[in-house]
Short mmCIF file of the C-alpha atoms (twelve columns), coordinates in Angstrom:
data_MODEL
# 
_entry.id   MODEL 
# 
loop_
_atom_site.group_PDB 
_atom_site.id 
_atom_site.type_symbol 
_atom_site.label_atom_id 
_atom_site.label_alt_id 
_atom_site.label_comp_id 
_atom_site.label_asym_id 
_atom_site.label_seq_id 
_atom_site.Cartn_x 
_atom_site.Cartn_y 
_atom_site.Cartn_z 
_atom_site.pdbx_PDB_model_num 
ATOM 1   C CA . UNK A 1   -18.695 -14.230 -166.451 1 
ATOM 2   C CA . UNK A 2   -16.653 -13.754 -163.082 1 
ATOM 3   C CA . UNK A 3   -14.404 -16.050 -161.628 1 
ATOM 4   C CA . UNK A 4   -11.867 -18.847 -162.569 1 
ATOM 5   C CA . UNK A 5   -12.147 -21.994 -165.242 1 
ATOM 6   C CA . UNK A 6   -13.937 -23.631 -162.368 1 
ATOM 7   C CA . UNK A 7   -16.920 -21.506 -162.490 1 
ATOM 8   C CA . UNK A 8   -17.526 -21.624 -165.753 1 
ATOM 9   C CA . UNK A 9   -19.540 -23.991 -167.430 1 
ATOM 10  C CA . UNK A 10  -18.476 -26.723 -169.804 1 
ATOM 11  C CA . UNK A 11  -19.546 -25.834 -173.227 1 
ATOM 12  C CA . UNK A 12  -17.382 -22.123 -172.232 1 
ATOM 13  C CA . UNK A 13  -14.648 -24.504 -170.715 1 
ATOM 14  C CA . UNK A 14  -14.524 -26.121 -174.141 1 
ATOM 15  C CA . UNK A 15  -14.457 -22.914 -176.340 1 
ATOM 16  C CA . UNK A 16  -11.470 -21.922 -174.559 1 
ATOM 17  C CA . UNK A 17  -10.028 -24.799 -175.225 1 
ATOM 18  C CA . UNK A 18  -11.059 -24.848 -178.543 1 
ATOM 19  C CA . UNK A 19  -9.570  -21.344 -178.894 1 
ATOM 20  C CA . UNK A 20  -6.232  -22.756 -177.362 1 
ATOM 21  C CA . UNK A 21  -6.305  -25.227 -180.649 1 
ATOM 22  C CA . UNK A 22  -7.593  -28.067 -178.564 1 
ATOM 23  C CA . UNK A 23  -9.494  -30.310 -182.131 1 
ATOM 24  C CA . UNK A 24  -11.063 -32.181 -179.324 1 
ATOM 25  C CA . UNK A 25  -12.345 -29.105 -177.710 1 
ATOM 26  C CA . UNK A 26  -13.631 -27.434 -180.619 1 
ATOM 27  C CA . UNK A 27  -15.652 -31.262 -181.609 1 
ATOM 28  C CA . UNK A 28  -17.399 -30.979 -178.433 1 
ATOM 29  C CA . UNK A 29  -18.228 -27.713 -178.472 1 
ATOM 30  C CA . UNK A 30  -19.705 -27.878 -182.021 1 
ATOM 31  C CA . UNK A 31  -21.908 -31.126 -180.759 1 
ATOM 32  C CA . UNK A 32  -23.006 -29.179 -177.778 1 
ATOM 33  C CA . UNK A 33  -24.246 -26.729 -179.541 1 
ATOM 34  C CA . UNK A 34  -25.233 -27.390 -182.740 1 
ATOM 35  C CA . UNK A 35  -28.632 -28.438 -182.394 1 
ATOM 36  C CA . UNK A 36  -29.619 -24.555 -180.785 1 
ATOM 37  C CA . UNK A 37  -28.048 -22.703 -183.425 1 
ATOM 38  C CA . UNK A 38  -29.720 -24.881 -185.934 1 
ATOM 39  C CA . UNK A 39  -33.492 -24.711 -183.849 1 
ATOM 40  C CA . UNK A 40  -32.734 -20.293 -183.863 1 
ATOM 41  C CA . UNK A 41  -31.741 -20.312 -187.227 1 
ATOM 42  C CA . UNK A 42  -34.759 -22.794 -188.148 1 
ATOM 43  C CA . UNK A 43  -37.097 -20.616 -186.801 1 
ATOM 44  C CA . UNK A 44  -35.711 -17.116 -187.189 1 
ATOM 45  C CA . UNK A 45  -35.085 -17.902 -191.458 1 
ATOM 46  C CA . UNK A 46  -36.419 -21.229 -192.061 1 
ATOM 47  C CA . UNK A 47  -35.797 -24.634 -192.036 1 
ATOM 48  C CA . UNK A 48  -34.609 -24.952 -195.335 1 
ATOM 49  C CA . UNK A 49  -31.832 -22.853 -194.791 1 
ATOM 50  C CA . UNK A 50  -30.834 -23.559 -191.231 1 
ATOM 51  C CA . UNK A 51  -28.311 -26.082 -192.491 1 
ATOM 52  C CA . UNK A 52  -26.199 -23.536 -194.318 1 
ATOM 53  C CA . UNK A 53  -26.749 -20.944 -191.698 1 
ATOM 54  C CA . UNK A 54  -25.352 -23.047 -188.942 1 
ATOM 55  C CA . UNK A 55  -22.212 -24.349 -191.188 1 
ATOM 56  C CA . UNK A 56  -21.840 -19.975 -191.687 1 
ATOM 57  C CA . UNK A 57  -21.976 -19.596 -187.560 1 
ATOM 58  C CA . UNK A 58  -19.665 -21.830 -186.870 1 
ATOM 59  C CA . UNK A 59  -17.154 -20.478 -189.888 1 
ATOM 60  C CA . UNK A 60  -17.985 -16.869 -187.862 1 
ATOM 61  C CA . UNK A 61  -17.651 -17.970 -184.838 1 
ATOM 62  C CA . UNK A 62  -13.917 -20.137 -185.363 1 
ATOM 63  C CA . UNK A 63  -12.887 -17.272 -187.200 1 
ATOM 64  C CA . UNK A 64  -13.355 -15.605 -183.944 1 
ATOM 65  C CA . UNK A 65  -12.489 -17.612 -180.847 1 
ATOM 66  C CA . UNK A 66  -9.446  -16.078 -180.575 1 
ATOM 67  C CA . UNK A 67  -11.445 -12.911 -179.492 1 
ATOM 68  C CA . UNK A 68  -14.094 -14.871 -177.498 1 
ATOM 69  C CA . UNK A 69  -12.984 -14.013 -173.315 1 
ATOM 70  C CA . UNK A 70  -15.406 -15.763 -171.560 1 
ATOM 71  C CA . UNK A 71  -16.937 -12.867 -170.278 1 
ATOM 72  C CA . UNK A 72  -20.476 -14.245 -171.073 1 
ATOM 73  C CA . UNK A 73  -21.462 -18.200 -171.484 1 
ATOM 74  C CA . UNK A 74  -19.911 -19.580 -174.944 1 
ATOM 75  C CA . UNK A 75  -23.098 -20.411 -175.855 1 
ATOM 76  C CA . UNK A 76  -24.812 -17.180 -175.352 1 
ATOM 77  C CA . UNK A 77  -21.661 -16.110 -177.501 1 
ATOM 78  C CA . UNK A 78  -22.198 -18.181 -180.512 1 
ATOM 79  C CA . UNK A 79  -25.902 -17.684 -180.415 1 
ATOM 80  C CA . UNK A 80  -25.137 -13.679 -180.716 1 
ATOM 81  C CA . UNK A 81  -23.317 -14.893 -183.981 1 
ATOM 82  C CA . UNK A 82  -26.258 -17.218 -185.245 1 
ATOM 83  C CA . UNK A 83  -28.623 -14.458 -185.000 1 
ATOM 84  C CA . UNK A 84  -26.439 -11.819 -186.686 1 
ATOM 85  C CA . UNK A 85  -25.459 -14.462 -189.583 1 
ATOM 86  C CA . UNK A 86  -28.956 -14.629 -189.825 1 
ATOM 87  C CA . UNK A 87  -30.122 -11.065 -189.875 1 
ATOM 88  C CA . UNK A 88  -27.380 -10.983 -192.619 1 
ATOM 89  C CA . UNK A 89  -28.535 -13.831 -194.610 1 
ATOM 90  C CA . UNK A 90  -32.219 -12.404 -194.391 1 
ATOM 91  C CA . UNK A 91  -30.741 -8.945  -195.152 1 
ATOM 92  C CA . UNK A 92  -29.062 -10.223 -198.465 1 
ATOM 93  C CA . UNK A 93  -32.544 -12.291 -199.187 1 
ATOM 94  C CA . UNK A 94  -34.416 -8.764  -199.437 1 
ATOM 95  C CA . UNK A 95  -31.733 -7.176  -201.555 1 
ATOM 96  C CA . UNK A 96  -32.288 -10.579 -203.688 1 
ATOM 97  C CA . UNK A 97  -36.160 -9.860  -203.707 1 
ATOM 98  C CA . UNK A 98  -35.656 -6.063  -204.348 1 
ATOM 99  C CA . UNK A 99  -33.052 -6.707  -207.424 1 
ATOM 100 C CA . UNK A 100 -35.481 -9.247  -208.699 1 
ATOM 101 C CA . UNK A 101 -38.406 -6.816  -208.727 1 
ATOM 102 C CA . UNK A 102 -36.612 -3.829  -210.180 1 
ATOM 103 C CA . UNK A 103 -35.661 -6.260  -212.816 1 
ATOM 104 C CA . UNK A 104 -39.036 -7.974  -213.245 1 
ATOM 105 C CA . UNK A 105 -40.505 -4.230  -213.436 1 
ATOM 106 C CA . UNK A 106 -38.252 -3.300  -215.927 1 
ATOM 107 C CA . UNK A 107 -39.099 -6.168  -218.216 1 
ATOM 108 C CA . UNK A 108 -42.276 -4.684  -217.849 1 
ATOM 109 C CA . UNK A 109 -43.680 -8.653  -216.867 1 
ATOM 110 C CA . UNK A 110 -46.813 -8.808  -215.617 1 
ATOM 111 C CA . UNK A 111 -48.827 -10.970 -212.983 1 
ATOM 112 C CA . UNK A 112 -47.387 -11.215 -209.757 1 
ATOM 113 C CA . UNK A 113 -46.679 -13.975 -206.773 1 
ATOM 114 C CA . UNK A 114 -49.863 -16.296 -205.340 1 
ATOM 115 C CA . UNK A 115 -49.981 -15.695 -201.763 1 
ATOM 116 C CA . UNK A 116 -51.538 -18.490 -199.368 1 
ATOM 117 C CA . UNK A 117 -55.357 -17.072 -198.377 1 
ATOM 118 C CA . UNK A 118 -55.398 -18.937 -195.212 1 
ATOM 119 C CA . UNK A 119 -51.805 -18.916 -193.964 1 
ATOM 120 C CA . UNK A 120 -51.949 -20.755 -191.585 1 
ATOM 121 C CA . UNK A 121 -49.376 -24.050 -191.583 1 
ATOM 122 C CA . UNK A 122 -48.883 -24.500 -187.753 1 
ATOM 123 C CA . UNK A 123 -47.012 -23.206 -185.217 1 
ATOM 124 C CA . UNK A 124 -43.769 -22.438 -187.102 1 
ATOM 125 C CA . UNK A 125 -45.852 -20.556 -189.580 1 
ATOM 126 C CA . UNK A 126 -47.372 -18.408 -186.981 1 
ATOM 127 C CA . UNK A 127 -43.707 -18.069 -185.000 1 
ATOM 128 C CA . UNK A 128 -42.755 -17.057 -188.645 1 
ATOM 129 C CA . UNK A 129 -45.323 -13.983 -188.666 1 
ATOM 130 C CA . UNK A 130 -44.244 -12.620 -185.421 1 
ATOM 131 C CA . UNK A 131 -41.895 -9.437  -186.865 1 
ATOM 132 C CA . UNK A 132 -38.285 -9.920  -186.655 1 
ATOM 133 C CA . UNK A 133 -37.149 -8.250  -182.891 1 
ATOM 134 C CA . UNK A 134 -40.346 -10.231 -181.430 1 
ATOM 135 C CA . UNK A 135 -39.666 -13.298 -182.814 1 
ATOM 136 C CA . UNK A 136 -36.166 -13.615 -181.790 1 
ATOM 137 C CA . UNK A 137 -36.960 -13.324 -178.521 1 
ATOM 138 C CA . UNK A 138 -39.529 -15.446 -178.373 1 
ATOM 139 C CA . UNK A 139 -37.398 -18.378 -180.108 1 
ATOM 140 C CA . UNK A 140 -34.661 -17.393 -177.680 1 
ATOM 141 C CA . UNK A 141 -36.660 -17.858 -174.483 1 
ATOM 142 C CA . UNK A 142 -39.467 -20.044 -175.211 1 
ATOM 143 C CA . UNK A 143 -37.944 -22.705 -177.610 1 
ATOM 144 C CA . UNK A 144 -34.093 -22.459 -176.745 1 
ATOM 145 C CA . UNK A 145 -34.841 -22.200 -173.020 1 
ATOM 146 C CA . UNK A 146 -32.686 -19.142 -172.689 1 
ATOM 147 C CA . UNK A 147 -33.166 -16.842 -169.649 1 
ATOM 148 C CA . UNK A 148 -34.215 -13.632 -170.223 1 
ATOM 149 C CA . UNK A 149 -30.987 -12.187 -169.082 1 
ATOM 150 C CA . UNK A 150 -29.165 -14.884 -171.365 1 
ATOM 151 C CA . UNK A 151 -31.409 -13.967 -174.209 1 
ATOM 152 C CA . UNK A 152 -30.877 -9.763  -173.607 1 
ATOM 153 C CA . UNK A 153 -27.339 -10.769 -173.546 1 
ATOM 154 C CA . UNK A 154 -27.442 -12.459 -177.108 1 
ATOM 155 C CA . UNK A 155 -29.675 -10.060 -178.385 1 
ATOM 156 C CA . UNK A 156 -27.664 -6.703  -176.692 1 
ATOM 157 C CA . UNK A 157 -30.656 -5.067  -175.425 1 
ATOM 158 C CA . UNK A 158 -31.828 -4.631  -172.137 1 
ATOM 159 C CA . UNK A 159 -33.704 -7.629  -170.128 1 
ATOM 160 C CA . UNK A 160 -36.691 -5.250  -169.478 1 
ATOM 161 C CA . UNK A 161 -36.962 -5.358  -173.908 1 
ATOM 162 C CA . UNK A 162 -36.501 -8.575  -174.534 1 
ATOM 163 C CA . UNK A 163 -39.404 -9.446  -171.518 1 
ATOM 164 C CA . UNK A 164 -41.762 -7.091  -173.559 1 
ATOM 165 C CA . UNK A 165 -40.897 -8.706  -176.979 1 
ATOM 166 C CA . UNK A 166 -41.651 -12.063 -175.379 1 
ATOM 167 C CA . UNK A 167 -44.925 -10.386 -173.905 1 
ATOM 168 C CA . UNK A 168 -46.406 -8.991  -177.282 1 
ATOM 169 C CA . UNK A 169 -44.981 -12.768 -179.090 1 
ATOM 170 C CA . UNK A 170 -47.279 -14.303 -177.105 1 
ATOM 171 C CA . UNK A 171 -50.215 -11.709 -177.261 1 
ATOM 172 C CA . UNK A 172 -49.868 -11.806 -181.466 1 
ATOM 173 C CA . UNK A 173 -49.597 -15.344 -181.551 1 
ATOM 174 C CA . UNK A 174 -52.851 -16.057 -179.024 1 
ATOM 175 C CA . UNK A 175 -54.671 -13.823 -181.090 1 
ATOM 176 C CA . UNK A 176 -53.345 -15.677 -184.661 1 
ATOM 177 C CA . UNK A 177 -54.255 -19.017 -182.917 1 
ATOM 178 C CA . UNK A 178 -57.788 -17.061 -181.613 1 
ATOM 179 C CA . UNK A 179 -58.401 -16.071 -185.205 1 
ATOM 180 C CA . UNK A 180 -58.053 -19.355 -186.672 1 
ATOM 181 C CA . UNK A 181 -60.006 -21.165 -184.545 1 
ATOM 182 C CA . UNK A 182 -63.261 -19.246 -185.232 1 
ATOM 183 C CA . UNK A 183 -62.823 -19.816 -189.060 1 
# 
């Protein structure tokens, strides 16, 4: 972001403060922008864990205010961190999985997980589907209200990618909703 404190907005004006040691700052700053990084982290894990996932952004993201510049909106900032503590909470999930398969195989157990026929819970279930890149983007711009250029920024890709992400979202998710409906 260009110019001086007064052009920036106020959840930025508060993470400076916040980095400056201000308690009050960093209060406000969590309550403006708590409820986002929860709704991302809702719908980019799930629900369940978007409690602890938000407490881990914000322990990220305090850790590092002292680096944080201003050089793009705070909150485009902390949701970069929310959707990297998420990729590495769904990262250490899959190791989980993987361990627990190697281990299952080994025992030589047999049978295996019930998956859901249908599969299909809602909305969530089908933003859920969409694959990971996709559905970021889509959650970004469509539920967060992020601009594209905001959510490029969070995402560090071009705007042009996260436009055609957002396109195919919505193509796989009208052809989900198409699918169900003739059932």
């Amino acid at each position: 972001m260009n110019g001086g404190p007064d052009d920036l907005d106020e959840v930025t004006r508060w993470a400076l403060r916040a980095r400056d040691g201000d308690p009050l700052a960093q209060s406000a700053f969590v309550r403006a922008t708590q409820a986002d990084v929860w709704r991302l982290a809702a719908a980019l894990v799930d629900p369940g864990a978007a409690d602890d996932l938000t407490q881990d952004t914000y322990l990220r993201a305090f850790r590092a205010l002292d680096t944080f510049e201003a050089r793009s909106s705070a909150r485009t900032w902390l949701l970069g961190i929310a959707r990297r503590t998420c990729a590495d909470h769904l990262r250490q999930v899959i190791r989980r999985r993987r361990l627990e398969n190697r281990l299952a195989e080994a025992a030589a157990v047999t049978g295996g997980f019930e998956t859901d026929a249908v599969g299909l819970h809602g909305a969530a279930d089908l933003v859920r589907r969409l694959p990971d890149e996709r559905r970021s983007a889509f959650v970004l711009t469509q539920l967060l209200g992020l601009s594209y250029e905001e959510a490029a920024a969070v995402e560090d890709v071009p705007i042009g990618t996260i436009r055609s992400r957002v396109a195919r979202a919505r193509s796989e998710l009208v052809t989900e909703v198409t699918k169900a409906l003739a059932v």
